XYZ file of C-alpha atoms in Angstrom:
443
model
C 128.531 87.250 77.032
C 128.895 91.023 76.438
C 125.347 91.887 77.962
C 122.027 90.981 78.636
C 119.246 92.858 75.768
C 115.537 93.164 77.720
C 113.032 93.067 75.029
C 109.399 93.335 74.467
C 108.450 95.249 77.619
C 107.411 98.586 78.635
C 110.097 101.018 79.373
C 109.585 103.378 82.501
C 112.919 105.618 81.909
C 111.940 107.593 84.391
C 113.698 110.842 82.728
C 109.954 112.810 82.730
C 106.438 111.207 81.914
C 107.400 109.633 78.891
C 106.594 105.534 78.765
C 108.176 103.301 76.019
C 105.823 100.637 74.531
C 107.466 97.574 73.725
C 110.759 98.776 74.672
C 114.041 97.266 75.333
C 116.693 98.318 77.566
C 120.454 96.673 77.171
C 123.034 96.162 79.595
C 126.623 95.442 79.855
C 128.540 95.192 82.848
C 127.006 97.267 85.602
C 125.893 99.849 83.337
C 122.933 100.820 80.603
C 123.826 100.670 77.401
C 121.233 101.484 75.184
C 117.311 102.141 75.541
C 114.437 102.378 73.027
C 111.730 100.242 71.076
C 112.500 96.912 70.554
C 112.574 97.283 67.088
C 115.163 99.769 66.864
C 117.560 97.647 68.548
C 120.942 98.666 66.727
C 122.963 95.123 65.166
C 125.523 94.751 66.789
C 123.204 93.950 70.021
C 121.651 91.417 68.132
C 124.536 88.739 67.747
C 124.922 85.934 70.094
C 127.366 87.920 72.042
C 124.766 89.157 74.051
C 122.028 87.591 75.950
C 118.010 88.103 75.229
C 115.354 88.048 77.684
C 112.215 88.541 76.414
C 109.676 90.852 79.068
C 106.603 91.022 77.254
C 103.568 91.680 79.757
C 105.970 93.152 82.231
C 106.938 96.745 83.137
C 110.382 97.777 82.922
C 111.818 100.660 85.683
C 114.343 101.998 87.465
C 115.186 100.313 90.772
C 113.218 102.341 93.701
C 115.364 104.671 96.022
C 114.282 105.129 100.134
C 115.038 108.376 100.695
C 114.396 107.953 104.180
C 115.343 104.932 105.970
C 116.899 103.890 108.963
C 118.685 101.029 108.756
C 120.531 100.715 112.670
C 116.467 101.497 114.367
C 115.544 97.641 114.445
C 112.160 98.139 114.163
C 111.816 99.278 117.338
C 109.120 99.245 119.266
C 109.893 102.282 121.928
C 111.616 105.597 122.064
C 114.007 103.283 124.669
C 114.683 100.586 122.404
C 115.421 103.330 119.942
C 118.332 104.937 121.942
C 119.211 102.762 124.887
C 118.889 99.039 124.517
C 121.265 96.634 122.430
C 124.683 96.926 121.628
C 125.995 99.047 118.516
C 127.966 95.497 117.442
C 124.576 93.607 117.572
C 123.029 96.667 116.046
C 125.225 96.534 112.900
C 124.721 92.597 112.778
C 121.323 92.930 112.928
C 120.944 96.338 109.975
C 122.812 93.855 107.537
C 120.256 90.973 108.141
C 117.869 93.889 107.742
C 119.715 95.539 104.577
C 118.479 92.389 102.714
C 115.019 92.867 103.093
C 115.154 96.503 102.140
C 116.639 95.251 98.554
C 113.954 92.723 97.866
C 111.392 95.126 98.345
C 112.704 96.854 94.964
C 114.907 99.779 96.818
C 118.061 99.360 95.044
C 119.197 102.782 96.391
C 118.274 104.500 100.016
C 119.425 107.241 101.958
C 119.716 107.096 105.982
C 119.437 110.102 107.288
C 121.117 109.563 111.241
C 121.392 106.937 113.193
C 123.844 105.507 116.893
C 127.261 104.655 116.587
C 127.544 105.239 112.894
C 125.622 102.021 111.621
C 124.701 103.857 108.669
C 128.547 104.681 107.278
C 129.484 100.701 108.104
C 126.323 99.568 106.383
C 127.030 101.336 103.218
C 131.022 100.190 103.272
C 129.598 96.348 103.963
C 127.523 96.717 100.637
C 130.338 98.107 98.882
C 132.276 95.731 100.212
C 130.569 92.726 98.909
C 129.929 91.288 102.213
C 126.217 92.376 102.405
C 123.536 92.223 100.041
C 121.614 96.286 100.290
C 120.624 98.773 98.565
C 123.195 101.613 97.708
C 123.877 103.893 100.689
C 124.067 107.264 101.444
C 124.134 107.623 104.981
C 124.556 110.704 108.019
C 125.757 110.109 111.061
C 124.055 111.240 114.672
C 121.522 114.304 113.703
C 122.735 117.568 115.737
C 120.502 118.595 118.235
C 119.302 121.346 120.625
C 116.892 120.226 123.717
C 114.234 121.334 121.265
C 115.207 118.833 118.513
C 114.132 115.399 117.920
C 117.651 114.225 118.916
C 116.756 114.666 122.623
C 113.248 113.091 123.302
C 114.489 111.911 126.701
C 113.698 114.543 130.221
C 116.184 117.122 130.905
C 117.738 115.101 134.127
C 118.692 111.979 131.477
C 120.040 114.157 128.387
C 120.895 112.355 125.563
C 122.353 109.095 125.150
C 125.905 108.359 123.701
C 123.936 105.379 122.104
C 121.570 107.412 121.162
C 120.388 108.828 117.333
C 120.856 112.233 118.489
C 123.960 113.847 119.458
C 123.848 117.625 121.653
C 125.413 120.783 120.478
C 124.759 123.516 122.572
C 127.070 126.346 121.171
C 128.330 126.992 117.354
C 131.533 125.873 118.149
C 129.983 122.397 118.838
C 127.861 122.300 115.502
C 131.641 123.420 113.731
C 133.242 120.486 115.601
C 130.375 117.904 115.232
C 129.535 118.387 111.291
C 133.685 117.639 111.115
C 133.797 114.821 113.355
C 131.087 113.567 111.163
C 133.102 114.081 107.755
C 136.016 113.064 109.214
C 134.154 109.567 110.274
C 132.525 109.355 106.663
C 129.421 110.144 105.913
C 127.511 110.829 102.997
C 125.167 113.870 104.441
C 124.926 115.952 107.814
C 121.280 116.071 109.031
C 119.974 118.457 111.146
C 117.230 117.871 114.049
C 115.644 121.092 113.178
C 112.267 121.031 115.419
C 111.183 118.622 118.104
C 108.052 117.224 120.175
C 107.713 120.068 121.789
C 106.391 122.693 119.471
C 104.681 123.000 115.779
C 105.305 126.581 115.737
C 109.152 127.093 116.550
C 112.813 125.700 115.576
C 114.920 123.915 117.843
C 117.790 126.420 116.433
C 118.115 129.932 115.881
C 118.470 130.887 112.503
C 122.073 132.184 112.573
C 122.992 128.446 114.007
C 121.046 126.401 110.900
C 122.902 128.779 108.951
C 126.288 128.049 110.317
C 125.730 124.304 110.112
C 124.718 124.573 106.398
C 127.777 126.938 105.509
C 130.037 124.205 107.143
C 128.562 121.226 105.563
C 128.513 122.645 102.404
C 132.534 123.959 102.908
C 133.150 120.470 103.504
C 131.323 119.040 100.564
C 128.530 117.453 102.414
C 124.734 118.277 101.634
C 122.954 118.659 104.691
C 119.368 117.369 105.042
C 116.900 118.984 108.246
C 114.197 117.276 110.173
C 111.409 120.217 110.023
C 107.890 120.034 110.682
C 107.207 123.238 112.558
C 106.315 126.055 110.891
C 109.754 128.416 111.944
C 111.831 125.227 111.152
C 110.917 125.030 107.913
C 111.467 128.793 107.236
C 114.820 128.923 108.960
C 116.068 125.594 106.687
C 114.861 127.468 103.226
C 116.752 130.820 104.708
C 119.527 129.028 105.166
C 119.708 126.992 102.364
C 119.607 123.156 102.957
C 119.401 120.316 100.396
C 116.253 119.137 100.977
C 113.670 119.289 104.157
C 111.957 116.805 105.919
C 108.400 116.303 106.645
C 107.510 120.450 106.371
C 104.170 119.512 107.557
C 103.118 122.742 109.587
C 104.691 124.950 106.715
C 102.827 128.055 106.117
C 102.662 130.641 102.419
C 105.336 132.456 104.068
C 107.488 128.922 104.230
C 106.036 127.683 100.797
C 107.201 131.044 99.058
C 110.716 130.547 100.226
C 111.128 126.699 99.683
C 109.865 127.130 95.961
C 112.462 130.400 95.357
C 115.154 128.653 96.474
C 113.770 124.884 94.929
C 114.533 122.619 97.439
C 113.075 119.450 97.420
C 110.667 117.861 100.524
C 110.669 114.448 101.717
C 106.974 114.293 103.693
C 107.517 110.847 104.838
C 103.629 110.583 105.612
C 103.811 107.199 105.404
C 105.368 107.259 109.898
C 102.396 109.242 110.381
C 99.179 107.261 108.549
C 100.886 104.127 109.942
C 101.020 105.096 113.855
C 97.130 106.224 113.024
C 96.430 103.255 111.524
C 98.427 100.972 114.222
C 96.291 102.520 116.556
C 93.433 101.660 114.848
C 94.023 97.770 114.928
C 94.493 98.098 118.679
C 98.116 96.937 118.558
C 99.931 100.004 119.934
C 99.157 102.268 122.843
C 99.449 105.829 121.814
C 97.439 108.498 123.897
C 94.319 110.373 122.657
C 96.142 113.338 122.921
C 98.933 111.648 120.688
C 96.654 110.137 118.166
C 94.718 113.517 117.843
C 97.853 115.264 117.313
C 99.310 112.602 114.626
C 95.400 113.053 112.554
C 96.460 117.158 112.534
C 100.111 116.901 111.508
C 98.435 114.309 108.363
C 95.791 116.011 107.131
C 97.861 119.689 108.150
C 100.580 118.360 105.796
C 98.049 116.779 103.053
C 96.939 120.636 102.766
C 100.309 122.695 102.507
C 101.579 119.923 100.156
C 99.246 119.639 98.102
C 99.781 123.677 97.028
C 103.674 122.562 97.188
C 103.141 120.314 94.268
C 100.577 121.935 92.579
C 102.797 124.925 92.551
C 105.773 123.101 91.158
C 107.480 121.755 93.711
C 110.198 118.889 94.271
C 108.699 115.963 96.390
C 111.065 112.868 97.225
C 109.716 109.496 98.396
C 110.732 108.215 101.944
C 109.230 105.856 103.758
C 110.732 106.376 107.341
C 111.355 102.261 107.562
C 112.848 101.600 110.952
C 110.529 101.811 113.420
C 107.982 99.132 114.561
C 104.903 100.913 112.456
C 107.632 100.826 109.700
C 109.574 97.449 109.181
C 111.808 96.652 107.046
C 110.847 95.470 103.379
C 107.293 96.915 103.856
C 106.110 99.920 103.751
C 108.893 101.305 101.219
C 106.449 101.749 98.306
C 103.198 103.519 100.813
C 104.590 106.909 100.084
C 103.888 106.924 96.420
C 100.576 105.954 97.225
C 99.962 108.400 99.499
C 100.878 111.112 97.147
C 98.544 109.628 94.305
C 95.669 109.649 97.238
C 96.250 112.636 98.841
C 98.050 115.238 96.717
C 97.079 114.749 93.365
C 100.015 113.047 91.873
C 99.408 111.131 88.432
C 101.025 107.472 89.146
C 103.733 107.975 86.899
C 104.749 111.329 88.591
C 104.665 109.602 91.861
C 107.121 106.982 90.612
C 109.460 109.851 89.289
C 109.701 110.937 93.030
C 110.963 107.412 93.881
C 113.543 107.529 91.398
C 114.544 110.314 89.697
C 113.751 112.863 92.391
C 115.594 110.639 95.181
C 118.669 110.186 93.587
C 119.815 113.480 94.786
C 119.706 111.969 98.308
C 123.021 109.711 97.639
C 125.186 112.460 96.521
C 128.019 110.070 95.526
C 125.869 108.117 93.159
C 123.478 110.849 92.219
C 124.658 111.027 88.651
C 124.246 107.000 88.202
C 120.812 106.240 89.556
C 116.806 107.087 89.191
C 116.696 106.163 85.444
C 116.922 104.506 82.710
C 119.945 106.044 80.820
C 122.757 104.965 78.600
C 126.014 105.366 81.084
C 123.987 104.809 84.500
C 124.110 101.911 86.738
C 121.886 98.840 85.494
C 119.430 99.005 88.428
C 116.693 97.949 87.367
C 113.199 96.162 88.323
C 111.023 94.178 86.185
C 107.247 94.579 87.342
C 104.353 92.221 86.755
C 101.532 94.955 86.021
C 101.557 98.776 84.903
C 102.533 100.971 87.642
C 102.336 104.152 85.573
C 98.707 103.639 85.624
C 98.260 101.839 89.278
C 100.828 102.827 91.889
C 99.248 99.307 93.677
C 100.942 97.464 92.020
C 104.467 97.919 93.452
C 102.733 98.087 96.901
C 102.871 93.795 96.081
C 106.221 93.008 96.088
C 105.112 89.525 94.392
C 104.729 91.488 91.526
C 108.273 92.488 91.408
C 109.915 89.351 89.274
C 113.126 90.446 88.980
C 115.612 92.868 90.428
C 118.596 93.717 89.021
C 121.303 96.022 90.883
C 124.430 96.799 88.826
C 123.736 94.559 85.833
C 123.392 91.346 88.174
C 119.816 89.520 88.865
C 119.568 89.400 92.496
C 118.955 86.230 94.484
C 118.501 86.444 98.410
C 120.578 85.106 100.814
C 117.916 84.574 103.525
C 114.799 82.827 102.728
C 112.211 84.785 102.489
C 109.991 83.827 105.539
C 113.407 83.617 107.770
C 112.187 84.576 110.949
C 114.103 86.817 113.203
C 113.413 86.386 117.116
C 113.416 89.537 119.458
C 115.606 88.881 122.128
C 114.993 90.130 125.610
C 117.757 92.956 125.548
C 116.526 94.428 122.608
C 113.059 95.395 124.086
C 111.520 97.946 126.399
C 111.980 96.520 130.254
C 107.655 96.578 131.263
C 107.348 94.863 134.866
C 103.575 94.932 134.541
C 101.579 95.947 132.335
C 99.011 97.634 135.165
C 99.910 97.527 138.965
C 98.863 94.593 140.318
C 96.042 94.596 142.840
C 93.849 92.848 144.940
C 90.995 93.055 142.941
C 92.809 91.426 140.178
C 92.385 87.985 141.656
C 88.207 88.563 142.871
């Protein structure tokens, strides 16, 4: 067979707001072919040379793309099963395992923004490798970090672990040398840890230093991403001139001027924060008042600023944060789409476009090949039970998801579905009690 012709459906290309009815998109090889109505299917893809596979009732779209996902965290549960516990060769073992579930979720493309030991880089080479089933990677390596930065959540006398996602640079001949360590070791993107825990207002780096570590990213070819929720962060990245921010959820007018002059794209990632609310709210983790009042101001905070980023034109990207414990892999992918219907006005279909088209710019390598439906770009592809252009729900059900295809092929996992994976004790946080033990305990 030369290709496979999907008939009958509806088209999503994904190019702007336009929807096919009873469209047909044909593939040969890895790549699209041809897309239109069904009925203008030229001859020569109707001979037997190609096979026909009729969608009728079903949704046709472009294959979702992550642009936020950490695929070496392990669903961790703690900031020291994050950084400190389990080896980086049972860390990669475990991210392939994980990989999996990512793709059957309908993410046929993610980016991973930082992670230890470089899990990221040999996660993407695995996929493209054949030895791994995954989405397409992009991935950074270690995010560079002040003490201010989110790279260095552990107290001053500890510093910052060599195992850990964040890696110090503490004078601008560090950032130089890190961001070419990092291009020299392969990755994708260079990702700054632009502000911290500590403050909403101000930047874990000067200006001048953001700036250097853009100027050198970008001399070496590499986009560079920042992790930016306080208010001078955010100002600082758009000064500079990074690819796209993260999070920008404490930007102010001043911040929103400068990010829609220069048009660079944000990826919110609200779904981290409305999940640690919401895991609070079930009683299964243990977050502090002080920590759960502060996640409700960052949420509705960034529901307000962007909300005017969109309505003013702006670039949003979808990312889901996947990684940690509130976040698990093959989950939660799809709640960011949502989120932006709910809370910032976004029309289903213009969500969608941020979780394809919009994303692809976070895998610069395949960019130019992914996030729609278009003759010459790689055949990834989902076919969805339902009409997502007029309810984002129904991608939030991966049941609905019947088929996905990455690179022409149908996809068929590896792993059961309801494989269970056991925690073992070194991967988790070391508790001797839960509360000290005391006499009273046993009246």
């Amino acid at each position: 067979m030369k290709g496979t012709v999907y008939k009958d459906g509806v088209v999503l290309p994904c190019e702007d707001l336009r929807i096919i009815e009873d469209g047909a998109v044909i593939v040969e090889g890895d790549t699209i072919v041809w897309v239109g109505k069904t009925r203008d299917i030229p001859e020569k893809y109707l001979s037997n040379d190609y096979a026909r596979e009729s969608v009728a009732g079903y949704s046709i779209m472009p294959g979702l793309i992550d642009a936020h996902m950490h695929i070496s965290f392990g669903e961790c549960e703690s900031e020291e099963e994050l950084s400190i516990y389990t080896s980086p060769e049972y860390r990669a073992i475990r991210a392939a395992a994980d990989a999996e579930k990512v793709l059957f979720s309908g993410v046929t493309s993610s980016c991973d923004p930082g992670g230890p030991n470089n899990l990221g880089v040999a996660v993407r080479d695995a996929r493209n490798a054949g030895l791994i089933q995954a989405p397409r990677m992009a991935a950074a390596g270690r995010q560079l970090t002040s003490q201010q930065g989110i790279g260095d959540n552990f107290p001053l006398w500890i510093g910052v672990p060599p195992s850990s996602m964040g890696v110090m640079v503490r004078s601008n001949a560090e950032i130089i040398q890190e961001i070419r360590d990092q291009v020299k070791a392969g990755v994708d993107i260079i990702k700054l840890a632009g502000s911290g825990l500590s403050s909403d207002e101000y930047a874990a780096f000067r200006r001048e230093e953001i700036a250097l570590a853009v100027d050198e990213a970008h001399r070496l070819t590499r986009p560079i991403t920042i992790h930016a929720r306080s208010r001078q962060s955010v100002r600082y990245a758009a000064e500079a001139g990074v690819d796209w921010i993260m999070h920008a959820s404490y930007m102010d007018d001043h911040g929103l001027d400068l990010v829609l002059e220069k048009q660079i794209p944000i990826c919110p990632a609200m779904t981290l924060l409305v999940n640690i609310i919401e895991a609070n709210d079930l009683g299964i983790s243990d977050i502090s008042a002080g920590a759960r009042r502060h996640a409700e101001e960052e949420r509705d905070a960034a529901i307000k600023i962007l909300t005017k980023f969109h309505r003013s034109g702006g670039t949003l990207i979808c990312g889901s944060e996947t990684g940690f414990s509130m976040t698990p892999y093959g989950e939660w992918h799809t709640r960011e789409m949502g989120l932006f219907v709910k809370h910032l006005g976004l029309s289903p279909m213009e969500a969608i476009l941020c979780m394809t088209k919009n994303s692809s710019m976070t895998l610069p390598r395949d960019k130019d090949k992914i996030g729609t439906i278009t003759p010459g770009k790689y055949a990834d592809l989902l076919v969805v039970d339902g009409e997502p252009h007029n309810d984002i729900d129904v991608l939030h059900d991966s049941s609905k998801i019947k088929t996905i295809i990455q690179g022409g092929k149908q996809m068929d996992r590896w792993r059961p579905a309801n494989h269970k994976r056991i925690r073992l004790g070194f991967e988790k946080a070391h508790l001797y009690t839960r509360t000290p033990l005391k006499r009273t305990h046993f009246n």
